[in-house]
mmCIF file of C-alpha atoms in Angstrom:
data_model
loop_
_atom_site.group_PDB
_atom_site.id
_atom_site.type_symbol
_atom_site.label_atom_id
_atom_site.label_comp_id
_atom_site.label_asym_id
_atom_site.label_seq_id
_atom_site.Cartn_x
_atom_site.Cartn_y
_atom_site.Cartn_z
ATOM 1 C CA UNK A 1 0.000 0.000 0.000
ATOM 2 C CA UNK A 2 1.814 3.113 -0.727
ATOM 3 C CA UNK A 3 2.478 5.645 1.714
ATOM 4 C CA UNK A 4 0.799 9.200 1.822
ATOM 5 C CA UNK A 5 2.455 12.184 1.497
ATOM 6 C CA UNK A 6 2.333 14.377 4.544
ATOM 7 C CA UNK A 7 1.530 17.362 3.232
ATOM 8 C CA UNK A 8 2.804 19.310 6.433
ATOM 9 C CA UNK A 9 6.280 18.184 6.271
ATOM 10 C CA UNK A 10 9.215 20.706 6.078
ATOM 11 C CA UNK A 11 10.473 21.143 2.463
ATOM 12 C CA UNK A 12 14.509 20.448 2.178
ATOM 13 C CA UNK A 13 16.283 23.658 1.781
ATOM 14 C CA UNK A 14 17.568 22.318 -1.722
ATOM 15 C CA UNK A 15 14.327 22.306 -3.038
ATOM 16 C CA UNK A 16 13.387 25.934 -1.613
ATOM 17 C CA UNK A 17 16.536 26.654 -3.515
ATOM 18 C CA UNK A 18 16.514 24.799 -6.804
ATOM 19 C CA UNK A 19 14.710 27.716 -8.632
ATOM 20 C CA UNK A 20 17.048 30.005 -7.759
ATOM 21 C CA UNK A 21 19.556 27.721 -8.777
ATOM 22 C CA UNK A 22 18.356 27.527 -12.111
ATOM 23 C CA UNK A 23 18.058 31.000 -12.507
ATOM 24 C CA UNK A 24 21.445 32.011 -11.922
ATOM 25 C CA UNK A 25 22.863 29.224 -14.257
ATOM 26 C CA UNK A 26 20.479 30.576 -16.799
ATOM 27 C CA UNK A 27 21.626 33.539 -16.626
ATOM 28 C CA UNK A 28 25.260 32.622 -16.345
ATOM 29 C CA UNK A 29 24.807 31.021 -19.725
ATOM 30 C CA UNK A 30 23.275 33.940 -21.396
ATOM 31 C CA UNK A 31 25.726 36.379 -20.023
ATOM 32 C CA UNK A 32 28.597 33.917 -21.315
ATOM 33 C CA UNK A 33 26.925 33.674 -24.584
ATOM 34 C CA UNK A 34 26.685 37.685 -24.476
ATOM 35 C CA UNK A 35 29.817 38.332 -23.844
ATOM 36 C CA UNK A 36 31.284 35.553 -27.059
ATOM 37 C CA UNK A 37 28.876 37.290 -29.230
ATOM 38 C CA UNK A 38 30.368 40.900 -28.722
ATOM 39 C CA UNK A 39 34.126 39.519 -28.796
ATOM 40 C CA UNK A 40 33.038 38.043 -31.914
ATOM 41 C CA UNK A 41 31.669 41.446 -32.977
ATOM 42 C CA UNK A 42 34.525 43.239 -32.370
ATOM 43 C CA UNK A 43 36.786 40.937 -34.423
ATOM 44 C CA UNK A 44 35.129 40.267 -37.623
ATOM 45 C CA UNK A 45 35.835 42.600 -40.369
ATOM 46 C CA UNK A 46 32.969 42.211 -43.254
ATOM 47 C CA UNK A 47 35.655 40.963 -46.171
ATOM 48 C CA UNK A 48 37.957 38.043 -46.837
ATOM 49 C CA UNK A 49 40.957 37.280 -45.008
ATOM 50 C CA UNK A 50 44.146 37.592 -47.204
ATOM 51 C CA UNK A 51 47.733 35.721 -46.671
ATOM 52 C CA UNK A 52 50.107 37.466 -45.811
ATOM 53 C CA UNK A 53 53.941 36.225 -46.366
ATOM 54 C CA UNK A 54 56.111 36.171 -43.795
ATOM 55 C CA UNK A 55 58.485 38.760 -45.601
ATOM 56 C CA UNK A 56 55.616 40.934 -46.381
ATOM 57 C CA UNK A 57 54.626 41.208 -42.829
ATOM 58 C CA UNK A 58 58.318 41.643 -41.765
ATOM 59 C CA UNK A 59 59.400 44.257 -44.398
ATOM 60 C CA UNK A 60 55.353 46.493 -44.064
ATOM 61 C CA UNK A 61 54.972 45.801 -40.077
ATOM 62 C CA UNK A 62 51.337 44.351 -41.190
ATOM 63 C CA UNK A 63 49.726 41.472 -38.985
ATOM 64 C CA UNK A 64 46.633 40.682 -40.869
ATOM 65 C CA UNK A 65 44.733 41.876 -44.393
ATOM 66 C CA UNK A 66 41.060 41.799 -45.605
ATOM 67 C CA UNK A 67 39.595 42.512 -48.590
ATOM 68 C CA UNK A 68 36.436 44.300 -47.841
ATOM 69 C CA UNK A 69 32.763 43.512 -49.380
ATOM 70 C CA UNK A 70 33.389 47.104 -51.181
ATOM 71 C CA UNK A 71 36.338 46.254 -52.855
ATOM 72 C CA UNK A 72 38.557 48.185 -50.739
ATOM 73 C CA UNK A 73 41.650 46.685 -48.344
ATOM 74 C CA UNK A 74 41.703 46.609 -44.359
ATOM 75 C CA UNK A 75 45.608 46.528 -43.521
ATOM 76 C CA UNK A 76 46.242 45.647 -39.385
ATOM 77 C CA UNK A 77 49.920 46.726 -38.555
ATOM 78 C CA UNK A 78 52.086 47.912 -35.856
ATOM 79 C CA UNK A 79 55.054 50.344 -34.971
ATOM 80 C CA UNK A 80 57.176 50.964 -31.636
ATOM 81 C CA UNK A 81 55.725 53.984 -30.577
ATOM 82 C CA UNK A 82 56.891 56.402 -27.593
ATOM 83 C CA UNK A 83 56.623 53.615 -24.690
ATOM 84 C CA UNK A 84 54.385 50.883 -26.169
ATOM 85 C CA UNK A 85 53.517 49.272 -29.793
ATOM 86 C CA UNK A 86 50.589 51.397 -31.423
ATOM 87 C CA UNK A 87 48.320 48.849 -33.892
ATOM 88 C CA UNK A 88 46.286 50.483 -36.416
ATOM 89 C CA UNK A 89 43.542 49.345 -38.822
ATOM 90 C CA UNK A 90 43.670 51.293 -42.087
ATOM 91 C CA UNK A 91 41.249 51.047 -45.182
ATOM 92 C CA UNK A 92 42.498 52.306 -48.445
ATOM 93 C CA UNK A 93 41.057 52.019 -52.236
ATOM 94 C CA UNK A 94 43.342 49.843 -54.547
ATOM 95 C CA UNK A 95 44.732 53.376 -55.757
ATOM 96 C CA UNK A 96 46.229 53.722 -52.411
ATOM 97 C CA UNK A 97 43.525 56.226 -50.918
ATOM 98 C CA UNK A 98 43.155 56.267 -47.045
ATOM 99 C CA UNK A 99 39.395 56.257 -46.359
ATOM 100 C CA UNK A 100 39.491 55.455 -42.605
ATOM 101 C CA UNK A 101 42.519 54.717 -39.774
ATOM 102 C CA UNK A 102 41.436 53.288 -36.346
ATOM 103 C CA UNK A 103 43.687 52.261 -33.703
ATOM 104 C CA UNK A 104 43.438 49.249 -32.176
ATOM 105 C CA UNK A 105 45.711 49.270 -29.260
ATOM 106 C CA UNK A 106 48.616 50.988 -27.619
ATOM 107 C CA UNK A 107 49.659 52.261 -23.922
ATOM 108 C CA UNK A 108 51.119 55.605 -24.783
ATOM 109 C CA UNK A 109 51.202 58.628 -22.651
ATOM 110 C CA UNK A 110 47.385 59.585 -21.532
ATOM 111 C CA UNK A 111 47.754 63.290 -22.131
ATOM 112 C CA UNK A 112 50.394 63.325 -24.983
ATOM 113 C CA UNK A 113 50.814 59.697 -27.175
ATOM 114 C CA UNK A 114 47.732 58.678 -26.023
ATOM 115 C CA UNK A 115 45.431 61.020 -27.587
ATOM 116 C CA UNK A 116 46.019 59.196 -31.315
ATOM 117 C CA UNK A 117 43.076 57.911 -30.782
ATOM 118 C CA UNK A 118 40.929 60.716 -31.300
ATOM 119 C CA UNK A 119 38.756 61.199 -34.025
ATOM 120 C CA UNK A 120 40.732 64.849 -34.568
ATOM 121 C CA UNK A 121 44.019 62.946 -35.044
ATOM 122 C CA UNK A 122 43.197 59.794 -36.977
ATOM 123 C CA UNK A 123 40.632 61.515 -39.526
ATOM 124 C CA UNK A 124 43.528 63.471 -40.924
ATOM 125 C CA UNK A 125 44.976 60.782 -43.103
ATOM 126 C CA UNK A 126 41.671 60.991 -44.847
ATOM 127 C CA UNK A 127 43.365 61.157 -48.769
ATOM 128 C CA UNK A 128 45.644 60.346 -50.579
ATOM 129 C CA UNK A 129 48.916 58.557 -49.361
ATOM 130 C CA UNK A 130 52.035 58.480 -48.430
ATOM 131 C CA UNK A 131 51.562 61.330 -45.406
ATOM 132 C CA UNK A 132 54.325 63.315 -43.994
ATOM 133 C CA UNK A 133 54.286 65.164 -40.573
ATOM 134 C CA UNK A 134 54.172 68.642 -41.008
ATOM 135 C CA UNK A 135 56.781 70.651 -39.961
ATOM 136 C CA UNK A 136 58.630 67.279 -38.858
ATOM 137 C CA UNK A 137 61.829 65.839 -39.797
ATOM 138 C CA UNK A 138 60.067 62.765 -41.131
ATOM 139 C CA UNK A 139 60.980 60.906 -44.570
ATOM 140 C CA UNK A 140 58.701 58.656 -46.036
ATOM 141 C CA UNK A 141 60.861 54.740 -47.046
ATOM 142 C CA UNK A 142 59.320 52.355 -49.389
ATOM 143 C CA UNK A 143 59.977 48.880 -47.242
ATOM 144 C CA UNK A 144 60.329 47.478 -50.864
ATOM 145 C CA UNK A 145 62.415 49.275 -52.722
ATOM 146 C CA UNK A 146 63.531 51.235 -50.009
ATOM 147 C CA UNK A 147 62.874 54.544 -51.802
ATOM 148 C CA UNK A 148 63.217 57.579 -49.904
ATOM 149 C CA UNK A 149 60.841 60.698 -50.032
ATOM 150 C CA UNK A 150 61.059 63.962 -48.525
ATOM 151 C CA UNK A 151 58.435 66.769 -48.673
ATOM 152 C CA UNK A 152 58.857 69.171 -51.261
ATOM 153 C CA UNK A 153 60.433 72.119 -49.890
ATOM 154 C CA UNK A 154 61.537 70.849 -46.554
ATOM 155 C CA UNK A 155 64.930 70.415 -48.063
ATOM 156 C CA UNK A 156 66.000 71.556 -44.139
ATOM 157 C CA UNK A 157 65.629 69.700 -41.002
ATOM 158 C CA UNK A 158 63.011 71.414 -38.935
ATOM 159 C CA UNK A 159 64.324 71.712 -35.557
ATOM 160 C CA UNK A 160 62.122 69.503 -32.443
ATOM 161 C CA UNK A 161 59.707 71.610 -30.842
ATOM 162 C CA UNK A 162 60.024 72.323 -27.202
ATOM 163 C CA UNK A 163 57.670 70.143 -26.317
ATOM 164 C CA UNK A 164 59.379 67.181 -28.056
ATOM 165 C CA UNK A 165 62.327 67.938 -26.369
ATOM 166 C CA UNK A 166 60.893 67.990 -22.444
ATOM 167 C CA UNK A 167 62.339 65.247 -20.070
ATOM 168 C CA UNK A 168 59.880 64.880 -17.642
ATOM 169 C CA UNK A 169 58.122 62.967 -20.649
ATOM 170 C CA UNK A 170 60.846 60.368 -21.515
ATOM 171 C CA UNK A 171 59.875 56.995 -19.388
ATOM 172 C CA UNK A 172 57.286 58.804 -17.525
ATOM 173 C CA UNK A 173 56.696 54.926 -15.864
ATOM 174 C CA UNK A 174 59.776 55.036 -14.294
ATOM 175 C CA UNK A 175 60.306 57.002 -10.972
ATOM 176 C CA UNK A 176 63.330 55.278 -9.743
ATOM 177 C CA UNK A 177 66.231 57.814 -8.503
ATOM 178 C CA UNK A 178 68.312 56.502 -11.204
ATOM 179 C CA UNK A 179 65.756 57.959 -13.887
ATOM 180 C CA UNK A 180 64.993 61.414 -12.380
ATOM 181 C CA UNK A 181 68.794 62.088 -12.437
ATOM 182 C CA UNK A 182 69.149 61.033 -16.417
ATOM 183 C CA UNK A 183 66.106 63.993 -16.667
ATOM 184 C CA UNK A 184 68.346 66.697 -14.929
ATOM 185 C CA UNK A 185 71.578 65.670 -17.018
ATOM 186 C CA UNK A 186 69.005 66.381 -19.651
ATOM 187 C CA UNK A 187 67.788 69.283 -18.820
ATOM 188 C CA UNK A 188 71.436 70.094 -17.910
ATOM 189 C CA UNK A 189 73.011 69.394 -21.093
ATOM 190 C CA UNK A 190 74.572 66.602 -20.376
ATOM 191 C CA UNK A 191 73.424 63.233 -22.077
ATOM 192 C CA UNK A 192 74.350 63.232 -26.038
ATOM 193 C CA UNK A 193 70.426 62.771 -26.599
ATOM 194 C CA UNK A 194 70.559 66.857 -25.403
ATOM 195 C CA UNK A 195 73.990 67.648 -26.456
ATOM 196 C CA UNK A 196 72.801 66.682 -30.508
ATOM 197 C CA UNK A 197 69.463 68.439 -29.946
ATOM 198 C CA UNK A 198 67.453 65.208 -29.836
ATOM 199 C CA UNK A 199 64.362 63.593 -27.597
ATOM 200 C CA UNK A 200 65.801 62.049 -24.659
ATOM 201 C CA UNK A 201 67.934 58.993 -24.652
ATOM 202 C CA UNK A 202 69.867 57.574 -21.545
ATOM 203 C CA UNK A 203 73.319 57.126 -23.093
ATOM 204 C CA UNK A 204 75.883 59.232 -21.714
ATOM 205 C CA UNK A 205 78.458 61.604 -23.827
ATOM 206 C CA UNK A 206 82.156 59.340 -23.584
ATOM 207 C CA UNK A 207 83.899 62.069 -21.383
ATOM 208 C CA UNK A 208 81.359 61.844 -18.604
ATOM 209 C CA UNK A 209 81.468 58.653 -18.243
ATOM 210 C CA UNK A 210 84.687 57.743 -15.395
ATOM 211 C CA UNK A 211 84.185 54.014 -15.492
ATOM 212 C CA UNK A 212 87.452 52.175 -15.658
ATOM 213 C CA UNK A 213 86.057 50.639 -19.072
ATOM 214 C CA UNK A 214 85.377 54.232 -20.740
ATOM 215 C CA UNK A 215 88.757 55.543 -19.689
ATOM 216 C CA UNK A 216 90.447 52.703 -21.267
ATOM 217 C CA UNK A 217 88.387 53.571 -23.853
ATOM 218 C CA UNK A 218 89.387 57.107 -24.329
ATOM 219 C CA UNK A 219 92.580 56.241 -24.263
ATOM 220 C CA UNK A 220 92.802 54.116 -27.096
ATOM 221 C CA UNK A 221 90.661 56.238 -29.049
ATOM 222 C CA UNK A 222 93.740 58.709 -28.548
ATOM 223 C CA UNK A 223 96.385 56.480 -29.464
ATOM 224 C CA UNK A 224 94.548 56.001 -32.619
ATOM 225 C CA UNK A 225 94.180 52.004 -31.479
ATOM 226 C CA UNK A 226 90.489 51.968 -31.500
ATOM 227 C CA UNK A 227 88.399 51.118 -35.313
ATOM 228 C CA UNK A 228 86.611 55.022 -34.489
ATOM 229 C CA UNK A 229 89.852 56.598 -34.617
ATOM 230 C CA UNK A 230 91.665 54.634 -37.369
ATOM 231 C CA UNK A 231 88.618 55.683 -39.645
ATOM 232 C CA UNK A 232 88.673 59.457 -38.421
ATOM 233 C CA UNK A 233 85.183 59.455 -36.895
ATOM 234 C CA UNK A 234 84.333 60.590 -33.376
ATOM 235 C CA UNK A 235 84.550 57.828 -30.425
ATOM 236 C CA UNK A 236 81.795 55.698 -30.572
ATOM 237 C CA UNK A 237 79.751 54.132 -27.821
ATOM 238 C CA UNK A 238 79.818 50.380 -27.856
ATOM 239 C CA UNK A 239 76.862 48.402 -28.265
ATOM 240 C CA UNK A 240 77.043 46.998 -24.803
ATOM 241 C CA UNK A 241 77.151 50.613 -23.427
ATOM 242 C CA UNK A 242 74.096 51.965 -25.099
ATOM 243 C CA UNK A 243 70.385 51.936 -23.857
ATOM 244 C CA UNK A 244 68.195 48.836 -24.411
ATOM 245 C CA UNK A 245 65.702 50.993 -26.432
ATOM 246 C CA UNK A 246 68.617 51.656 -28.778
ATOM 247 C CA UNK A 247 69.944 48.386 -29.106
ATOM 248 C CA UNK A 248 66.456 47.520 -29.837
ATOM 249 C CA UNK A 249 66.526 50.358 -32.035
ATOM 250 C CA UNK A 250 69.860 48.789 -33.819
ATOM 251 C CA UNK A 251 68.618 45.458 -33.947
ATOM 252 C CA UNK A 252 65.236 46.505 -35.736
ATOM 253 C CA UNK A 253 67.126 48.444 -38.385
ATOM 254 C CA UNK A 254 69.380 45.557 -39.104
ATOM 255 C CA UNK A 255 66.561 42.755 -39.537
ATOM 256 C CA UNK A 256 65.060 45.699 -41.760
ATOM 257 C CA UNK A 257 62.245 45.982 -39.983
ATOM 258 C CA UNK A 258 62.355 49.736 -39.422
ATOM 259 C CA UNK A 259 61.322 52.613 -41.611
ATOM 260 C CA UNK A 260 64.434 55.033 -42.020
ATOM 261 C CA UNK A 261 64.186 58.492 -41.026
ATOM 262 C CA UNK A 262 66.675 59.919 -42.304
ATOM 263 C CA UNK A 263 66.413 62.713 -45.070
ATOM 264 C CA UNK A 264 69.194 62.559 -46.318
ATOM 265 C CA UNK A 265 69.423 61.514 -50.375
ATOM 266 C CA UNK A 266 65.272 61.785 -50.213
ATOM 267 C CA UNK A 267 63.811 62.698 -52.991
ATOM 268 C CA UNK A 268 61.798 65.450 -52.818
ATOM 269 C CA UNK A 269 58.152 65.019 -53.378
ATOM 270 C CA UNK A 270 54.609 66.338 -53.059
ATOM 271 C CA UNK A 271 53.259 64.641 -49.996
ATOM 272 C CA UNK A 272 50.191 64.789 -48.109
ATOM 273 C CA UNK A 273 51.386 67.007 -44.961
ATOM 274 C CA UNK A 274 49.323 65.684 -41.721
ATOM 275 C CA UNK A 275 49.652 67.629 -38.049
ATOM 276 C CA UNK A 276 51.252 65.655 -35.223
ATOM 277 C CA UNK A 277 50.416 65.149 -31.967
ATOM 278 C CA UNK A 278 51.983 68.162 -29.777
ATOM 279 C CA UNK A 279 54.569 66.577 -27.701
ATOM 280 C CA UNK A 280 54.117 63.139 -29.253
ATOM 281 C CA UNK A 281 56.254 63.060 -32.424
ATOM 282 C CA UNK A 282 57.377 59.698 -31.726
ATOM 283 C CA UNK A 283 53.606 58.434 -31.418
ATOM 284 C CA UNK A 284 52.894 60.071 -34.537
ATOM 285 C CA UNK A 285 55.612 58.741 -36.640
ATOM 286 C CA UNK A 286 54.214 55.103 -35.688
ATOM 287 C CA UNK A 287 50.860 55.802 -36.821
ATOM 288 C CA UNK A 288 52.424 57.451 -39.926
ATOM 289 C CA UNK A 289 54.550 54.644 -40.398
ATOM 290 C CA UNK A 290 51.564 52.116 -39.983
ATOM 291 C CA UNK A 291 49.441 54.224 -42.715
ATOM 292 C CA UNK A 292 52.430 54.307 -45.057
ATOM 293 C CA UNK A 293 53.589 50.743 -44.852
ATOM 294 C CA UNK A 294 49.884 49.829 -45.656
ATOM 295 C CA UNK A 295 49.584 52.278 -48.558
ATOM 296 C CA UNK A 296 52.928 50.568 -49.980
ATOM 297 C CA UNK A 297 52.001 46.920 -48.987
ATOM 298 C CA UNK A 298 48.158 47.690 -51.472
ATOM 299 C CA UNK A 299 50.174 49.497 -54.111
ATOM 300 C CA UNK A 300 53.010 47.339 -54.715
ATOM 301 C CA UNK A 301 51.863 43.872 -53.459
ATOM 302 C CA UNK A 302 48.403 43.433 -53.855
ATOM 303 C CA UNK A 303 47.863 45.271 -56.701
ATOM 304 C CA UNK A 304 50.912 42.968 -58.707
ATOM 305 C CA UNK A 305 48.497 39.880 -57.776
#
């Protein structure tokens, strides 16, 4: 005979809190599937995925390329900029025509790098490519041929604003004792980076520095032992001596992975002049560099397909 169910018995607290239960893994799920769908969202371009050789995305800095529904070209690259790497997306016509740049990522100085992101900045590369910065010492390199351009009638280096020049923005992330007192040898005139009129760089000028090593140093630079002084240049810095962001520098230029930026034998050219950043050449030059390399990379690789 089978049992009745007392109708007054206490219910177990599992079962007062099953529907709550469900609810939350309900919406668990939904919020999971929520948060896929925008990820997804934010990483699909509406276009085809191109290959990309290895020595195409070495010698243009690109990462990934799309051909877009329109016919146009979506060209993801990246630059060193002032203390992180800057990614871009640009979107150029198959006659090298910049329609839109967005970046993607970088960690660059809030007030000064940082601002590349604004509409103001990025919507001037709107046009026609290769850009130049205005007013900057900036030559434009094709990675292929390695082609140099210089704006027409910039024949002279512009001199680095004040504001390109100021040391309390060099490695603002580092506040160790050792940094502050590279800013004041700056400011003081006494780090090569200030003695050659340049952005600040760490490396000291060879007479300041009284290490046993550099004093050696000097003095077979003056007995004409040293490779510097047989070839009648100035005493140079060994690699070993200089910064890690220059030997990262040097090692970039030699894998030819760098775009030069030097003027000198340039050709000059008509070039579409764009404003940089104030106080954030170096930030600007990478975005430049990104929208160049992907003007060159649609011009003179997929457009030879």
């Amino acid at each position: 005979m089978k049992q009745a169910t007392n109708p007054f018995a206490p219910v177990p607290l599992w079962r007062k809190r099953l529907p709550g239960y469900a609810a939350m893994g309900a919406a668990t799920v939904a919020m999971a599937v929520g948060l896929i769908a925008m990820q997804h969202a934010r990483t699909t371009v509406a276009g085809t995925l191109l290959p990309v050789s290895e020595a195409d995305a070495a010698a243009y800095g690109i990462s990934a390329v799309y051909q877009l529904d329109n016919g146009s070209y979506r060209v993801e690259g990246s630059q060193k900029g002032f203390q992180s790497d800057v990614q871009a997306a640009v979107t150029l016509d198959a006659e090298g025509n910049v329609s839109a740049v967005e970046i993607l990522s970088q960690a660059e100085t809030d007030s000064l790098g940082g601002q590349c992101v604004n509409p103001e900045f990025t919507s001037q590369y709107q046009g026609a490519a290769p850009f130049t910065l205005a007013g900057k010492s900036y030559t434009v390199t094709d990675p292929l041929t390695g082609a140099a351009y210089a704006a027409a009638g910039a024949a002279e280096e512009q001199p680095a604003a004040a504001e390109d020049l100021d040391p309390a923005q060099w490695n603002v992330s580092d506040t160790s004792p050792e940094a502050e007192a590279t800013r004041r040898m700056y400011a003081a005139g006494l780090t090569l980076s200030a003695l050659n009129g340049e952005p600040l760089a760490d490396e000291l000028a060879p007479p300041l520095d009284s290490s046993a090593e550099a004093v050696a140093r000097r003095k077979l630079y003056a007995a004409g032992l040293s490779k510097s002084a047989q070839d009648g240049e100035e005493q140079a810095l060994p690699y070993a001596d200089w910064s890690a962001e220059k030997q990262a520098a040097y090692q970039l230029e030699q894998a030819e992975l760098t775009t030069g930026q030097t003027s000198a034998g340039a050709v000059s050219a008509d070039l579409t002049e764009v404003d940089a950043l104030s106080g954030a050449t170096i930030t600007s030059t990478a975005v430049t560099n990104i929208v160049n390399n992907s003007y060159f990379y649609v011009t003179e690789v997929l457009r030879a397909e």
